[in-house]
mmCIF file of C-alpha atoms in Angstrom:
data_model
loop_
_atom_site.group_PDB
_atom_site.id
_atom_site.type_symbol
_atom_site.label_atom_id
_atom_site.label_comp_id
_atom_site.label_asym_id
_atom_site.label_seq_id
_atom_site.Cartn_x
_atom_site.Cartn_y
_atom_site.Cartn_z
ATOM 1 C CA MET A 261 -48.705 71.658 35.139
ATOM 2 C CA LYS A 262 -45.646 70.356 37.175
ATOM 3 C CA THR A 263 -44.157 68.378 34.238
ATOM 4 C CA LEU A 264 -44.503 71.377 31.882
ATOM 5 C CA VAL A 265 -42.620 73.917 34.330
ATOM 6 C CA THR A 266 -40.021 71.385 35.337
ATOM 7 C CA VAL A 267 -39.104 70.756 31.304
ATOM 8 C CA ILE A 268 -39.015 74.201 30.452
ATOM 9 C CA ILE A 269 -36.804 74.954 33.149
ATOM 10 C CA LEU A 270 -34.745 72.063 32.655
ATOM 11 C CA THR A 271 -34.506 72.666 28.986
ATOM 12 C CA ALA A 272 -33.344 76.019 29.569
ATOM 13 C CA LEU A 273 -30.252 74.657 31.660
ATOM 14 C CA THR A 274 -29.493 71.826 29.510
ATOM 15 C CA PHE A 275 -28.821 74.567 26.644
ATOM 16 C CA PHE A 276 -27.415 76.820 28.919
ATOM 17 C CA VAL A 277 -25.019 73.686 30.694
ATOM 18 C CA HIS A 278 -24.091 72.587 26.608
ATOM 19 C CA GLU A 279 -22.785 76.032 25.831
ATOM 20 C CA ALA A 280 -21.142 76.461 28.784
ATOM 21 C CA GLY A 281 -18.956 73.239 28.233
ATOM 22 C CA HIS A 282 -18.525 74.668 24.699
ATOM 23 C CA GLY A 283 -17.449 77.968 26.126
ATOM 24 C CA LEU A 284 -15.139 75.906 29.082
ATOM 25 C CA ALA A 285 -13.233 73.741 26.620
ATOM 26 C CA TYR A 286 -12.166 76.877 24.314
ATOM 27 C CA ASP A 287 -11.326 78.933 27.670
ATOM 28 C CA LEU A 288 -9.035 75.721 28.696
ATOM 29 C CA LEU A 289 -7.514 75.690 25.349
ATOM 30 C CA GLY A 290 -5.967 78.994 25.870
ATOM 31 C CA TYR A 291 -8.656 81.550 24.146
ATOM 32 C CA ASP A 292 -8.811 85.056 25.379
ATOM 33 C CA GLN A 293 -12.180 85.776 25.067
ATOM 34 C CA VAL A 294 -14.897 83.340 24.801
ATOM 35 C CA ARG A 295 -18.674 83.950 24.116
ATOM 36 C CA ILE A 296 -21.509 81.862 25.557
ATOM 37 C CA ASN A 297 -25.091 82.369 24.780
ATOM 38 C CA ILE A 298 -27.874 80.341 25.556
ATOM 39 C CA ASN A 299 -27.815 78.786 22.345
ATOM 40 C CA SER A 300 -24.384 79.415 21.127
ATOM 41 C CA ALA A 301 -20.726 79.711 22.408
ATOM 42 C CA GLY A 302 -17.143 79.858 20.721
ATOM 43 C CA PRO A 303 -13.942 81.448 20.700
ATOM 44 C CA ILE A 304 -14.218 85.445 19.658
ATOM 45 C CA GLY A 305 -12.134 85.901 16.454
ATOM 46 C CA GLY A 306 -12.415 82.167 15.631
ATOM 47 C CA VAL A 307 -10.662 78.914 16.385
ATOM 48 C CA ASN A 308 -7.189 78.991 15.308
ATOM 49 C CA SER A 309 -6.929 74.724 14.350
ATOM 50 C CA THR A 310 -9.094 72.247 13.630
ATOM 51 C CA SER A 311 -8.066 69.990 16.664
ATOM 52 C CA ASP A 312 -9.050 73.032 18.364
ATOM 53 C CA ALA A 313 -12.383 73.203 16.575
ATOM 54 C CA ILE A 314 -13.105 69.276 17.345
ATOM 55 C CA VAL A 315 -12.129 69.645 21.268
ATOM 56 C CA GLY A 316 -14.473 72.768 21.220
ATOM 57 C CA ALA A 317 -17.520 70.931 19.072
ATOM 58 C CA ILE A 318 -17.671 67.795 20.967
ATOM 59 C CA THR A 319 -17.500 69.239 24.276
ATOM 60 C CA GLY A 320 -21.160 70.417 24.552
ATOM 61 C CA PRO A 321 -22.721 67.313 23.588
ATOM 62 C CA MET A 322 -20.357 65.323 25.727
ATOM 63 C CA VAL A 323 -21.284 67.449 28.494
ATOM 64 C CA THR A 324 -24.835 66.815 27.370
ATOM 65 C CA LEU A 325 -23.861 62.439 27.505
ATOM 66 C CA VAL A 326 -22.565 63.148 31.254
ATOM 67 C CA GLN A 327 -25.993 65.117 32.196
ATOM 68 C CA ALA A 328 -27.635 62.105 30.516
ATOM 69 C CA ILE A 329 -26.076 59.611 32.446
ATOM 70 C CA PHE A 330 -26.022 61.191 35.731
ATOM 71 C CA PHE A 331 -30.076 62.035 35.185
ATOM 72 C CA ALA A 332 -30.182 58.223 33.854
ATOM 73 C CA LEU A 333 -27.962 56.819 37.395
ATOM 74 C CA VAL A 334 -30.522 58.854 39.848
ATOM 75 C CA ALA A 335 -34.059 57.421 37.886
ATOM 76 C CA ARG A 336 -32.664 53.996 37.841
ATOM 77 C CA ALA A 337 -31.590 54.158 41.498
ATOM 78 C CA THR A 338 -34.334 55.737 42.909
ATOM 79 C CA GLY A 339 -37.917 55.831 40.248
ATOM 80 C CA SER A 340 -37.667 59.979 40.219
ATOM 81 C CA VAL A 341 -39.113 61.117 37.096
ATOM 82 C CA PHE A 342 -37.450 64.557 37.602
ATOM 83 C CA ALA A 343 -34.511 62.864 36.815
ATOM 84 C CA PHE A 344 -35.937 60.937 34.132
ATOM 85 C CA TRP A 345 -36.901 64.495 32.333
ATOM 86 C CA GLY A 346 -32.712 65.103 32.853
ATOM 87 C CA VAL A 347 -32.349 62.359 30.413
ATOM 88 C CA PHE A 348 -35.168 63.530 28.463
ATOM 89 C CA THR A 349 -33.811 66.837 27.892
ATOM 90 C CA ALA A 350 -30.551 65.453 26.901
ATOM 91 C CA PHE A 351 -32.423 63.415 24.254
ATOM 92 C CA MET A 352 -34.609 65.881 22.923
ATOM 93 C CA MET A 353 -32.084 68.576 22.424
ATOM 94 C CA ARG A 354 -29.570 66.403 20.801
ATOM 95 C CA LEU A 355 -32.494 64.998 18.238
ATOM 96 C CA MET A 356 -33.807 68.504 17.293
ATOM 97 C CA ALA A 357 -29.838 68.942 16.555
ATOM 98 C CA GLN A 358 -29.793 66.440 14.401
ATOM 99 C CA VAL A 359 -32.755 67.297 12.697
ATOM 100 C CA ILE A 360 -31.293 70.895 11.956
ATOM 101 C CA SER A 361 -28.535 69.184 10.772
ATOM 102 C CA PHE A 362 -30.353 69.021 7.466
ATOM 103 C CA LYS A 363 -30.156 72.700 7.262
ATOM 104 C CA SER A 364 -27.249 73.501 8.920
ATOM 105 C CA PRO A 365 -24.218 70.983 10.577
ATOM 106 C CA ASN A 366 -24.398 70.561 14.255
ATOM 107 C CA ASP A 367 -21.902 69.781 16.670
ATOM 108 C CA GLU A 368 -21.432 66.172 16.268
ATOM 109 C CA MET A 369 -21.504 66.173 12.716
ATOM 110 C CA ARG A 370 -19.320 68.916 12.170
ATOM 111 C CA VAL A 371 -16.962 66.410 14.619
ATOM 112 C CA SER A 372 -17.743 63.311 12.442
ATOM 113 C CA GLU A 373 -16.652 65.529 9.191
ATOM 114 C CA MET A 374 -13.909 66.771 10.839
ATOM 115 C CA ILE A 375 -12.319 63.332 11.545
ATOM 116 C CA GLY A 376 -13.315 61.827 8.416
ATOM 117 C CA ILE A 377 -15.830 59.012 9.448
ATOM 118 C CA GLY A 378 -19.094 60.239 7.512
ATOM 119 C CA ALA A 379 -21.002 62.932 8.326
ATOM 120 C CA TRP A 380 -23.890 60.957 10.396
ATOM 121 C CA THR A 381 -21.633 58.703 12.213
ATOM 122 C CA VAL A 382 -20.997 60.719 15.375
ATOM 123 C CA PRO A 383 -24.407 62.155 15.564
ATOM 124 C CA ILE A 384 -26.194 59.043 15.041
ATOM 125 C CA ALA A 385 -23.847 57.398 17.525
ATOM 126 C CA MET A 386 -25.145 59.898 20.250
ATOM 127 C CA MET A 387 -28.518 59.411 19.479
ATOM 128 C CA VAL A 388 -28.509 55.900 19.887
ATOM 129 C CA VAL A 389 -27.217 56.109 23.425
ATOM 130 C CA LEU A 390 -29.267 59.352 24.367
ATOM 131 C CA LEU A 391 -31.975 56.752 23.364
ATOM 132 C CA ILE A 392 -31.203 53.824 25.460
ATOM 133 C CA LEU A 393 -30.115 56.071 28.602
ATOM 134 C CA MET A 394 -33.706 57.600 28.276
ATOM 135 C CA LEU A 395 -35.559 53.920 27.680
ATOM 136 C CA TRP A 396 -33.371 52.239 30.612
ATOM 137 C CA ALA A 397 -34.046 55.815 32.895
ATOM 138 C CA GLY A 398 -37.902 55.307 31.997
ATOM 139 C CA ARG A 399 -38.205 51.800 33.006
ATOM 140 C CA ALA A 400 -37.280 52.664 36.745
ATOM 141 C CA SER A 401 -39.340 56.241 36.724
ATOM 142 C CA LYS A 402 -42.244 55.166 34.630
ATOM 143 C CA PRO A 403 -43.233 59.127 33.550
ATOM 144 C CA GLY A 404 -46.237 57.690 31.312
ATOM 145 C CA VAL A 405 -47.416 58.447 27.875
ATOM 146 C CA GLY A 406 -49.286 61.350 28.963
ATOM 147 C CA ARG A 407 -46.731 62.714 31.249
ATOM 148 C CA ILE A 408 -44.222 62.714 27.883
ATOM 149 C CA ILE A 409 -47.030 63.980 25.855
ATOM 150 C CA LEU A 410 -46.767 67.022 28.328
ATOM 151 C CA ALA A 411 -43.103 66.844 28.266
ATOM 152 C CA TRP A 412 -42.954 67.229 23.842
ATOM 153 C CA ILE A 413 -45.329 70.330 24.293
ATOM 154 C CA ALA A 414 -43.031 71.904 27.182
ATOM 155 C CA PHE A 415 -40.006 70.725 25.093
ATOM 156 C CA THR A 416 -41.203 72.713 22.220
ATOM 157 C CA ILE A 417 -42.098 75.895 23.951
ATOM 158 C CA ALA A 418 -38.909 76.238 25.119
ATOM 159 C CA ILE A 419 -36.862 75.324 22.334
ATOM 160 C CA SER A 420 -38.931 77.855 20.503
ATOM 161 C CA GLY A 421 -38.066 80.607 23.218
ATOM 162 C CA ILE A 422 -34.631 79.912 23.566
ATOM 163 C CA VAL A 423 -34.366 79.980 19.233
ATOM 164 C CA LEU A 424 -36.440 82.992 18.733
ATOM 165 C CA GLY A 425 -34.841 84.364 22.087
ATOM 166 C CA GLU A 426 -30.865 84.233 21.693
ATOM 167 C CA ALA A 427 -30.965 87.339 20.274
ATOM 168 C CA TYR A 428 -32.580 88.752 23.369
ATOM 169 C CA VAL A 429 -30.034 86.945 26.018
ATOM 170 C CA PRO A 430 -27.151 88.500 26.766
ATOM 171 C CA ASP A 431 -23.907 87.186 25.793
ATOM 172 C CA LEU A 432 -21.594 86.030 28.800
ATOM 173 C CA VAL A 433 -18.078 86.527 27.885
ATOM 174 C CA ILE A 434 -15.185 84.594 29.704
#
């Protein structure tokens, strides 16, 4: 039960922090109003330039990567399974985003296309780094197959709630 609750909460927080990263980037780029939701963020009225779009799009994944690095370091230093779940949720979030990219390009794919290096270059690089961090953290925290299956179930519940509930979560406008 603890694994389920922990992963559901960490998943929601991971999504919020990821989207807040986008929002903060646009705010720092000088946009007057930025909308942040649990599963999306962007300047109200649209983006003014390709460079702003690149910075705004990549900031969310970079925040998620920093989260994964932080939790991986904690897991390695302490053997904390909680810290492992922090890496796990970051990995799963971006994995789900890559799957969705077959229908609608995610942050990494949009950046990869905008900078002209092929649609899958940045997404694959991100997934490889996150997978390495998750395996590295897992070696120290040893969550076990059973708990990883429970975590996957919890992530599935959380992501379903986030996607289906997005319309009901109020936007934060900064």
